[in-house]
PDB file of C-alpha atoms in Angstrom:
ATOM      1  CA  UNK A 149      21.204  -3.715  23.944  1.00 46.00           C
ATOM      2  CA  UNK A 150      18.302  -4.685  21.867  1.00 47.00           C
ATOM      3  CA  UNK A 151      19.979  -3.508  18.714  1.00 45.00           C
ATOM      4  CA  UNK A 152      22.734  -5.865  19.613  1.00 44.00           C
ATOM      5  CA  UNK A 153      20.250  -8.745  20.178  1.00 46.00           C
ATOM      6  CA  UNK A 154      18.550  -7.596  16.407  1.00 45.00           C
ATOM      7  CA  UNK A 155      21.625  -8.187  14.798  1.00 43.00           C
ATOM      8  CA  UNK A 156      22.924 -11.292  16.252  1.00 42.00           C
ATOM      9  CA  UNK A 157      19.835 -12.793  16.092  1.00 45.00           C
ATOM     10  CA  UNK A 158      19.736 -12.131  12.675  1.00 46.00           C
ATOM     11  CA  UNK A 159      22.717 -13.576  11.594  1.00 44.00           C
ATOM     12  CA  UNK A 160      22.129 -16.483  13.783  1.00 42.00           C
ATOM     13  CA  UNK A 161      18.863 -17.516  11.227  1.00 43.00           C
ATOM     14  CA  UNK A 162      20.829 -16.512   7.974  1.00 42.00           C
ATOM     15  CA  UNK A 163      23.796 -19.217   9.582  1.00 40.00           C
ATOM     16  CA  UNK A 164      20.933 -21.603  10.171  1.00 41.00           C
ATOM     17  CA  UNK A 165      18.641 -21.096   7.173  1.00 41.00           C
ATOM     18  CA  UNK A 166      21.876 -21.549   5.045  1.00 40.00           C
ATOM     19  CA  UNK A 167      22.751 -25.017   6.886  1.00 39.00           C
ATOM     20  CA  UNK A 168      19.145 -26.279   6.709  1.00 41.00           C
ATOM     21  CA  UNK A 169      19.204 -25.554   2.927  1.00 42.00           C
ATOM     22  CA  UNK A 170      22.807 -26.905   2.203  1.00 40.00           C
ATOM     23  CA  UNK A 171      22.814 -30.000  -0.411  1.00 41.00           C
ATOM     24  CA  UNK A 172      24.332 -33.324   0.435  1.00 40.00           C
ATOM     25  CA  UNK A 173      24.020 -34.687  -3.044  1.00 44.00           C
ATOM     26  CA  UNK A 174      26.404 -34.081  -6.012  1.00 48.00           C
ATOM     27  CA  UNK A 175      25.215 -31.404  -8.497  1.00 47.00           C
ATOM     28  CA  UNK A 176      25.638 -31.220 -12.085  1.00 49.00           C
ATOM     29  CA  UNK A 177      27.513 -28.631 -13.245  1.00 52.00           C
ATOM     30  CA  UNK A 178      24.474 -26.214 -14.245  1.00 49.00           C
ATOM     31  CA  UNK A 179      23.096 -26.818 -10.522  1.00 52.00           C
ATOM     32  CA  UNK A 180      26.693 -26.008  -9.169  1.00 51.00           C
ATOM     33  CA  UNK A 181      27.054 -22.503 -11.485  1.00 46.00           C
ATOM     34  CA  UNK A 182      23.508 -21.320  -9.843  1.00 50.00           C
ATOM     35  CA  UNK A 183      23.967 -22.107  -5.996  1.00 52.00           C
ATOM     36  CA  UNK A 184      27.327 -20.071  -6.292  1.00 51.00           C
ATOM     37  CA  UNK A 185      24.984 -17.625  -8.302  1.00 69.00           C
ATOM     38  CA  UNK A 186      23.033 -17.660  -5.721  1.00 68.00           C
ATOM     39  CA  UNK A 187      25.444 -17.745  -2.797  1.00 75.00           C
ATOM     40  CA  UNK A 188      27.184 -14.676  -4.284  1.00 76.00           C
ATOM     41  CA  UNK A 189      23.990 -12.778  -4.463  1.00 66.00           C
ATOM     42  CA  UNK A 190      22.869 -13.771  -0.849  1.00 70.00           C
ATOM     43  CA  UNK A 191      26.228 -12.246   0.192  1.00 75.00           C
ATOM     44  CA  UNK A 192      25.996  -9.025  -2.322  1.00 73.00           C
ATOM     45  CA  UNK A 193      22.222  -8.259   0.100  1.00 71.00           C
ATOM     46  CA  UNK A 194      23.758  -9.089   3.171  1.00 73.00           C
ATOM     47  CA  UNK A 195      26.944  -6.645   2.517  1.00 77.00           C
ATOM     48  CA  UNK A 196      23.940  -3.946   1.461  1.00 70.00           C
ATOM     49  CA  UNK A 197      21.915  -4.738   5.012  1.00 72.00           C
ATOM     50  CA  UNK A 198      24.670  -4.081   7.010  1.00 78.00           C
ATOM     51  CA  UNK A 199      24.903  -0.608   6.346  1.00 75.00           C
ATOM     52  CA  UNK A 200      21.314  -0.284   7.756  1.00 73.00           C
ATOM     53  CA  UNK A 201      21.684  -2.323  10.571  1.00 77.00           C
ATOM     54  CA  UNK A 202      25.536  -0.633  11.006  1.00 84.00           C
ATOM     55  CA  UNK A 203      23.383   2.576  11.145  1.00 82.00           C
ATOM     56  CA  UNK A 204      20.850   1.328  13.428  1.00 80.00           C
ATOM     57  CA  UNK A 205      23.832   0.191  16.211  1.00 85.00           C
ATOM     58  CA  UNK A 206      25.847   3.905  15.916  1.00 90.00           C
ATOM     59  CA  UNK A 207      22.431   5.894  16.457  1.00 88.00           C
ATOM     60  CA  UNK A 208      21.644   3.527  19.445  1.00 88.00           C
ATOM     61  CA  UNK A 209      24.460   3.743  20.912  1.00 90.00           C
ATOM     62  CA  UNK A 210      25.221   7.381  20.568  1.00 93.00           C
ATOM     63  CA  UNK A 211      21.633   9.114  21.161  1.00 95.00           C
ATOM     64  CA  UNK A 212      21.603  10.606  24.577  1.00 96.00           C
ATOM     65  CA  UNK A 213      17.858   9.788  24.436  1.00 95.00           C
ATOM     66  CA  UNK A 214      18.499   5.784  24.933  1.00 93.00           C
ATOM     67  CA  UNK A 215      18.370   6.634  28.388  1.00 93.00           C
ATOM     68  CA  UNK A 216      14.550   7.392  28.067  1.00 94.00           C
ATOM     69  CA  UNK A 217      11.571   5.119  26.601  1.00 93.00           C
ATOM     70  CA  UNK A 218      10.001   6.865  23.262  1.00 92.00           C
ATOM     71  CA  UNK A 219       6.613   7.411  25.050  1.00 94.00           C
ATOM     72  CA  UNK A 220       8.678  10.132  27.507  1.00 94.00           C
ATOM     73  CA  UNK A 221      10.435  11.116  24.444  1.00 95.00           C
ATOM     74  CA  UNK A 222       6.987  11.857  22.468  1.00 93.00           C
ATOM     75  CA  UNK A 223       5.877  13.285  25.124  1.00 94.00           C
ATOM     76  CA  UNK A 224       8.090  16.055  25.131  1.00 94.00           C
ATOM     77  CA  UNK A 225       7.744  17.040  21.757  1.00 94.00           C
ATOM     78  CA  UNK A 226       4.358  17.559  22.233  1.00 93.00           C
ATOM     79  CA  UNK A 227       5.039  19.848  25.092  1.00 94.00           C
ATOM     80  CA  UNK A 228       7.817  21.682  23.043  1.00 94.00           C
ATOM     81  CA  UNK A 229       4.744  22.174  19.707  1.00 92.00           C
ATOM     82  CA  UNK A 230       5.047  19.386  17.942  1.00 90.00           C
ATOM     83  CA  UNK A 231       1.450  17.715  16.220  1.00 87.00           C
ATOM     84  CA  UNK A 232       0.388  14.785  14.379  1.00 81.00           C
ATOM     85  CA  UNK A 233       0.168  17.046  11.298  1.00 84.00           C
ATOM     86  CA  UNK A 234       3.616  18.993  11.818  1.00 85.00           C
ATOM     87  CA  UNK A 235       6.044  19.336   9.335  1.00 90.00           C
ATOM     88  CA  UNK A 236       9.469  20.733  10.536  1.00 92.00           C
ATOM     89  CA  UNK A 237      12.820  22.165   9.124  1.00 95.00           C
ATOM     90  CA  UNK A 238      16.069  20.003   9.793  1.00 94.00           C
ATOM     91  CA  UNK A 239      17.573  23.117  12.198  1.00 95.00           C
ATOM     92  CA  UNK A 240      14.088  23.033  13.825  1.00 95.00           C
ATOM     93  CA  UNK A 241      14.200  19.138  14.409  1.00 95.00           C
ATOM     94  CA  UNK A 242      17.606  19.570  15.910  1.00 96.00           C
ATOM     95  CA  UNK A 243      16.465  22.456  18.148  1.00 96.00           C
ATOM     96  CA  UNK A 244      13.401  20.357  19.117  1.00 96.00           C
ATOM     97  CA  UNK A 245      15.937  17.538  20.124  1.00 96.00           C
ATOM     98  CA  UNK A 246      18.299  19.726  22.389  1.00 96.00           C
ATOM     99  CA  UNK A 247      15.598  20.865  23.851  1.00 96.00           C
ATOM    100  CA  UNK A 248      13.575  17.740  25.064  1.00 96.00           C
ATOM    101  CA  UNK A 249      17.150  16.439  26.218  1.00 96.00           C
ATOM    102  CA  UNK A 250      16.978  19.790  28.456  1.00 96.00           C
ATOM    103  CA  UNK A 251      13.484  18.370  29.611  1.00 96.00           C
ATOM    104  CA  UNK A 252      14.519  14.863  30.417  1.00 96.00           C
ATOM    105  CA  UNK A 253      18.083  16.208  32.175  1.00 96.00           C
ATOM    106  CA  UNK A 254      19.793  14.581  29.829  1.00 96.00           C
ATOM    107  CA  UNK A 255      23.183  15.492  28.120  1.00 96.00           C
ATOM    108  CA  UNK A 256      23.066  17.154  24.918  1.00 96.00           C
ATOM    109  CA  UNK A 257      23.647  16.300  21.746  1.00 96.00           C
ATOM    110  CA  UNK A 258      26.724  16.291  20.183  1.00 95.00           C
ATOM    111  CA  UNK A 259      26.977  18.377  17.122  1.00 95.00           C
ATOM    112  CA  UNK A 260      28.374  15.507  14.665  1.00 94.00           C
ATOM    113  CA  UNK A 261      25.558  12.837  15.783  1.00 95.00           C
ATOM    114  CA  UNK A 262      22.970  15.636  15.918  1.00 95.00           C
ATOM    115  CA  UNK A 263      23.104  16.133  12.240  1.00 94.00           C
ATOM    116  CA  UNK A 264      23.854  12.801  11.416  1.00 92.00           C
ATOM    117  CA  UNK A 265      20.451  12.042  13.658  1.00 93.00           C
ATOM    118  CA  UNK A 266      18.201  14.709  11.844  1.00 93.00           C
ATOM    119  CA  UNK A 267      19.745  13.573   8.477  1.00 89.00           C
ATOM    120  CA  UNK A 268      18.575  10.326   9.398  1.00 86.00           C
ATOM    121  CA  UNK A 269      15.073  11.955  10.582  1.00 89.00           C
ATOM    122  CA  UNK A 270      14.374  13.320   6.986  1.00 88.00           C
ATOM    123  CA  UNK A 271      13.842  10.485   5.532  1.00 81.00           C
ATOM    124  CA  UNK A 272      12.499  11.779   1.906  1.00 77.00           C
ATOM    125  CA  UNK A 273      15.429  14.569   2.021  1.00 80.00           C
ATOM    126  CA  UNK A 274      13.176  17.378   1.626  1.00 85.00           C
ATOM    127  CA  UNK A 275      14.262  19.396   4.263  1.00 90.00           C
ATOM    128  CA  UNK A 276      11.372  18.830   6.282  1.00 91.00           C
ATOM    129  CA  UNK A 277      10.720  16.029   9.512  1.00 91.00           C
ATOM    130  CA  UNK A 278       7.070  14.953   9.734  1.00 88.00           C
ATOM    131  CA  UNK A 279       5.467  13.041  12.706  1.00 85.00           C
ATOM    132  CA  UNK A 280       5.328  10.042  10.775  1.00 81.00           C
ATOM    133  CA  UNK A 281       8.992  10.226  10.034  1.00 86.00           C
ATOM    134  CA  UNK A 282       9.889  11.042  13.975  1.00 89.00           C
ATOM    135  CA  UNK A 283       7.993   7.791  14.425  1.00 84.00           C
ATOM    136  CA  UNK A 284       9.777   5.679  12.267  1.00 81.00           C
ATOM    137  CA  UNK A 285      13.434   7.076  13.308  1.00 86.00           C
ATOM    138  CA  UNK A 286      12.852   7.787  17.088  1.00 90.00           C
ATOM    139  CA  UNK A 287      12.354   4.255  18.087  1.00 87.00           C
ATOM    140  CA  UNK A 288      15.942   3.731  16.707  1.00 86.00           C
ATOM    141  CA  UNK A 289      17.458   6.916  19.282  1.00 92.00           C
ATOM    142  CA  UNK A 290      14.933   5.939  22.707  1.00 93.00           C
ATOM    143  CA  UNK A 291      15.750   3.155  25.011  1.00 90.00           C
ATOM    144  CA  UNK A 292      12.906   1.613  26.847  1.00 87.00           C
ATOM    145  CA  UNK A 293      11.275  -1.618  26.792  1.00 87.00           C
ATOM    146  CA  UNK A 294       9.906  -3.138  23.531  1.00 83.00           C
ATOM    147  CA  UNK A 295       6.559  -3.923  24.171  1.00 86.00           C
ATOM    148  CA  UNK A 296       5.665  -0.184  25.841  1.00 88.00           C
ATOM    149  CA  UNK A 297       7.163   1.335  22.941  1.00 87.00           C
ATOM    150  CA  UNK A 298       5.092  -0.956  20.479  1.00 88.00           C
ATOM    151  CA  UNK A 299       1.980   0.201  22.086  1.00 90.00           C
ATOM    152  CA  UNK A 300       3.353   3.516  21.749  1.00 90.00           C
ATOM    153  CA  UNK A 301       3.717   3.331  18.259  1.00 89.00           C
ATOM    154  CA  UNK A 302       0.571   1.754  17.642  1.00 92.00           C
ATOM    155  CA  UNK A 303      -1.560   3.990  19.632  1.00 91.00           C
ATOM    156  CA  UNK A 304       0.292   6.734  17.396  1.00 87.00           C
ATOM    157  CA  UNK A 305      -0.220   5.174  14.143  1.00 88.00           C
ATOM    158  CA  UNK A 306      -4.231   4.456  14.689  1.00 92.00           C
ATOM    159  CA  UNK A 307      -5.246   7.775  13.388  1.00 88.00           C
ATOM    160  CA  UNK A 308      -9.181   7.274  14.270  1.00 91.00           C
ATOM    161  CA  UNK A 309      -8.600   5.741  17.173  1.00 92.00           C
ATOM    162  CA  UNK A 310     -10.528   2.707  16.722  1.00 95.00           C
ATOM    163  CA  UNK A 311      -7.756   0.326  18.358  1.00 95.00           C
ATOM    164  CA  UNK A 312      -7.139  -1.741  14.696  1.00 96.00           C
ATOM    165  CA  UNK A 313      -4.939  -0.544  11.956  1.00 95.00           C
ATOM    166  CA  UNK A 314      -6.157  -0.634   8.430  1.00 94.00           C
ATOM    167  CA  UNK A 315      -4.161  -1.123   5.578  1.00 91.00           C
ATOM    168  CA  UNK A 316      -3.817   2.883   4.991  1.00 89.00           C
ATOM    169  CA  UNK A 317      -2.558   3.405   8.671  1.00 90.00           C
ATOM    170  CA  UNK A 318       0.132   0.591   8.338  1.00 87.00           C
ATOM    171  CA  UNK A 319       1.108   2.011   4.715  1.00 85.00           C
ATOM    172  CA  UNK A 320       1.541   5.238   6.289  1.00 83.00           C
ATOM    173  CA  UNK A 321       4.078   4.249   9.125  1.00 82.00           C
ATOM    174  CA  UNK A 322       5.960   1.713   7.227  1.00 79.00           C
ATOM    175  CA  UNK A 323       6.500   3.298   4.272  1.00 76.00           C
ATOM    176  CA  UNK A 324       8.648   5.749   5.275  1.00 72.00           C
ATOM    177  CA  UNK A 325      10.676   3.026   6.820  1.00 70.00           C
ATOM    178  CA  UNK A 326      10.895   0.994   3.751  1.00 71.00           C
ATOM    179  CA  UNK A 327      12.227   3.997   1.878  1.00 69.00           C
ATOM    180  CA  UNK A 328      14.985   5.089   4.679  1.00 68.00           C
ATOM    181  CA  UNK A 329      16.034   0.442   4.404  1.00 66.00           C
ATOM    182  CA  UNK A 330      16.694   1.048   0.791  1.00 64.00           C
ATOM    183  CA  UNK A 331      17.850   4.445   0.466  1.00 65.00           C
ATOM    184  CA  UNK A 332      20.633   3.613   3.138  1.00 62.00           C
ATOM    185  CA  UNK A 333      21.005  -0.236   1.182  1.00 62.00           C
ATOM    186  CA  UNK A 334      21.595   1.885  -2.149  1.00 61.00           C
ATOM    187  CA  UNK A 335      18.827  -0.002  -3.415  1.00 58.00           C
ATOM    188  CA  UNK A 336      18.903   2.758  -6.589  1.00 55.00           C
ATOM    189  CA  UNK A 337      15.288   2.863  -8.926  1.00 49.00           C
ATOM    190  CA  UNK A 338      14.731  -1.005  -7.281  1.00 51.00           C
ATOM    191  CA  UNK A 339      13.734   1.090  -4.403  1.00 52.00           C
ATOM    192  CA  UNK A 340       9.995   2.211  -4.737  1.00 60.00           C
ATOM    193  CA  UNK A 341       8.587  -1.615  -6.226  1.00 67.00           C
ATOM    194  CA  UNK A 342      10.924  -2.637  -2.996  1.00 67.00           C
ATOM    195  CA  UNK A 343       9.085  -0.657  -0.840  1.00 69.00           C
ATOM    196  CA  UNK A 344       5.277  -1.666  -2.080  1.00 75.00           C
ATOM    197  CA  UNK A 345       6.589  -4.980  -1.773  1.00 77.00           C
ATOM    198  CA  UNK A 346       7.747  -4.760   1.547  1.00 78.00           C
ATOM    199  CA  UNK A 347       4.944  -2.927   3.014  1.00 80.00           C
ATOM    200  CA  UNK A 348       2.500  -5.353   1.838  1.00 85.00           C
ATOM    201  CA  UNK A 349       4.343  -8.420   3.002  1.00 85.00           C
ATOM    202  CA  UNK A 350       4.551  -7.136   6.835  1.00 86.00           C
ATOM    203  CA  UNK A 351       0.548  -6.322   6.238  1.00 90.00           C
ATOM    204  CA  UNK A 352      -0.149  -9.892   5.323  1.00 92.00           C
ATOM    205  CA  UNK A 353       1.874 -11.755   7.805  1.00 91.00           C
ATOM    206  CA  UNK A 354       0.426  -9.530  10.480  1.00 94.00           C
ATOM    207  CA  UNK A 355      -3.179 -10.013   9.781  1.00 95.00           C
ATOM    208  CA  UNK A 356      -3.303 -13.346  11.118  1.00 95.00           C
ATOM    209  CA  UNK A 357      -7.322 -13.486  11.094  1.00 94.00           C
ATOM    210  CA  UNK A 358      -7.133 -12.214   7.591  1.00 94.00           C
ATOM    211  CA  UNK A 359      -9.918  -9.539   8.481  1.00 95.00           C
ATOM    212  CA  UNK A 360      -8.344  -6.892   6.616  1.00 94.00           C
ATOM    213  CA  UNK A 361      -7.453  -5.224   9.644  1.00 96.00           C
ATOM    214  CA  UNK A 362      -4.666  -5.341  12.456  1.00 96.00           C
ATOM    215  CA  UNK A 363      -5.271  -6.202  16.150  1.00 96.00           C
ATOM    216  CA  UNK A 364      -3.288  -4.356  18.738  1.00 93.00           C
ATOM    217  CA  UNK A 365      -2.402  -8.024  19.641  1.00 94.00           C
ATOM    218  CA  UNK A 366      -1.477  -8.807  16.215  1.00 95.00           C
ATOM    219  CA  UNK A 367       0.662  -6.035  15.889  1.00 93.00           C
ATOM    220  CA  UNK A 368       2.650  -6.505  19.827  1.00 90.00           C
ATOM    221  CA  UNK A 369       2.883 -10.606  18.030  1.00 92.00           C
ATOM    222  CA  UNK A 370       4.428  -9.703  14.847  1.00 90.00           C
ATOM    223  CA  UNK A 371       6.666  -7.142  16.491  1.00 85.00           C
ATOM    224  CA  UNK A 372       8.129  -9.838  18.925  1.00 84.00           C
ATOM    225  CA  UNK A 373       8.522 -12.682  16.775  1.00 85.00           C
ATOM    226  CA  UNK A 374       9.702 -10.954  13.719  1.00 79.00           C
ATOM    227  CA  UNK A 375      12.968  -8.797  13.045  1.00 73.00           C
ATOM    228  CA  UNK A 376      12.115  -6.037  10.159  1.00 70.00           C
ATOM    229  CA  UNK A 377      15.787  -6.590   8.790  1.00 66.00           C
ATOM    230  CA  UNK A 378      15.366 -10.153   8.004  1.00 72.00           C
ATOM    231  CA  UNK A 379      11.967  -9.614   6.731  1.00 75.00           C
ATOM    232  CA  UNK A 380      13.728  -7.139   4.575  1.00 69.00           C
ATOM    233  CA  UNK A 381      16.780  -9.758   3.310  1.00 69.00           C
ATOM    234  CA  UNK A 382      14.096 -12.319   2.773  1.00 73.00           C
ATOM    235  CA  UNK A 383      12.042 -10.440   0.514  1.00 73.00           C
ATOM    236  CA  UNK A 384      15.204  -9.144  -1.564  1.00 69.00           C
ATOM    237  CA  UNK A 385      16.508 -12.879  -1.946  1.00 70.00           C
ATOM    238  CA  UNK A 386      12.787 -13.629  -3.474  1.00 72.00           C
ATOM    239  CA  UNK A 387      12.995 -10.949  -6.100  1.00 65.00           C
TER     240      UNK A 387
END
């Protein structure tokens, strides 16, 4: 369900940004040729977005695990072996996700959206799954509330523990994410200044207090007012 409410959300602000911004007065002909320029590109990015957020409804709706909240779902891999520093195969992933369905007494996976969920996992294609890589993906294949699994995440991310993020620790989670948004948007070699782009902006807008650091309060705020795919079309339509 809250996929659902992502993407109509979403397209609610792009249908309201583009009224708000819509021209009453006449336009020359110059000022004509670049609002469809730029009406035609708007619609190019959204076309490209919609395979992510596509992607992000099918693995919602198809992961047996949307029964459970991630923090159960975590949990379980660290029962089954899995550590902040562990670095998996793809068959191993896949094992380690039949078998914390077993845990939970919930149905299996079935064999199509298992690899199409471990593809997904790998985000860097290297035939590996890291922690940091379960934690970008996972959120997309658990159910639970929002703000337990934002605590979650950001008890996970805060490597030394000292309940505020620094840039490093953000860099490190949303990275990966950034990649997986334009590798799935077919973003091509625009991808990696995309990405540094992208995980700076979310940085910024979260550190409110401008300390250089983020709040655990910051961080639930951002993640409740703020929906990372229109963060993502806003920064592509300023580039």
């Amino acid at each position: 369900a809250q996929v659902w409410l992502y993407r109509i959300w979403l397209w609610h602000r792009i249908w309201f940004w583009k009224m708000g911004n819509a021209e009453c007065r006449p336009c020359s002909n110059a000022e004509d040729v670049k609002a469809e320029t730029d009406e035609e590109r708007r619609g190019s990015l959204q076309e490209l977005l919609n395979i992510v957020i596509d992607k992000v409804v099918y693995l919602g709706e198809n992961s047996p695990l949307k029964k459970k909240a991630l923090p159960a779902v975590m949990d379980c891999f660290t029962k089954l072996g899995m550590t902040p520093t562990s670095k998996m195969s793809v068959n191993g992933m896949k094992s380690l996700l039949q078998e914390a369905c077993k845990m939970l007494e919930l149905e299996a996976f079935e064999e199509k959206f298992l690899n199409e969920a471990c593809e997904t996992l790998d985000i860097n294609q290297d035939g590996e799954v890291t922690m940091l890589e379960v934690a970008v993906v996972m959120p997309l294949l658990c159910g639970g509330r929002q703000k337990e699994n934002d605590a979650f995440i950001f008890k996970l991310i805060d490597e030394n523990a000292d309940l505020q993020l620094s840039p490093k620790e953000v860099r490190q989670y949303f990275l990966p994410f950034a990649s997986w948004m334009t590798k799935e948007m077919k973003m091509g070699q625009t991808a990696s200044p995309l990405t540094d782009l992208f995980v700076d902006r979310i940085f910024s807008d979260m550190d409110e207090n401008k300390n250089g650091f983020i709040s655990q309060k910051e961080w639930s705020k951002w993640n409740k007012e703020n929906i990372l795919f229109e963060v993502i079309l806003k920064l592509l339509l300023e580039t």
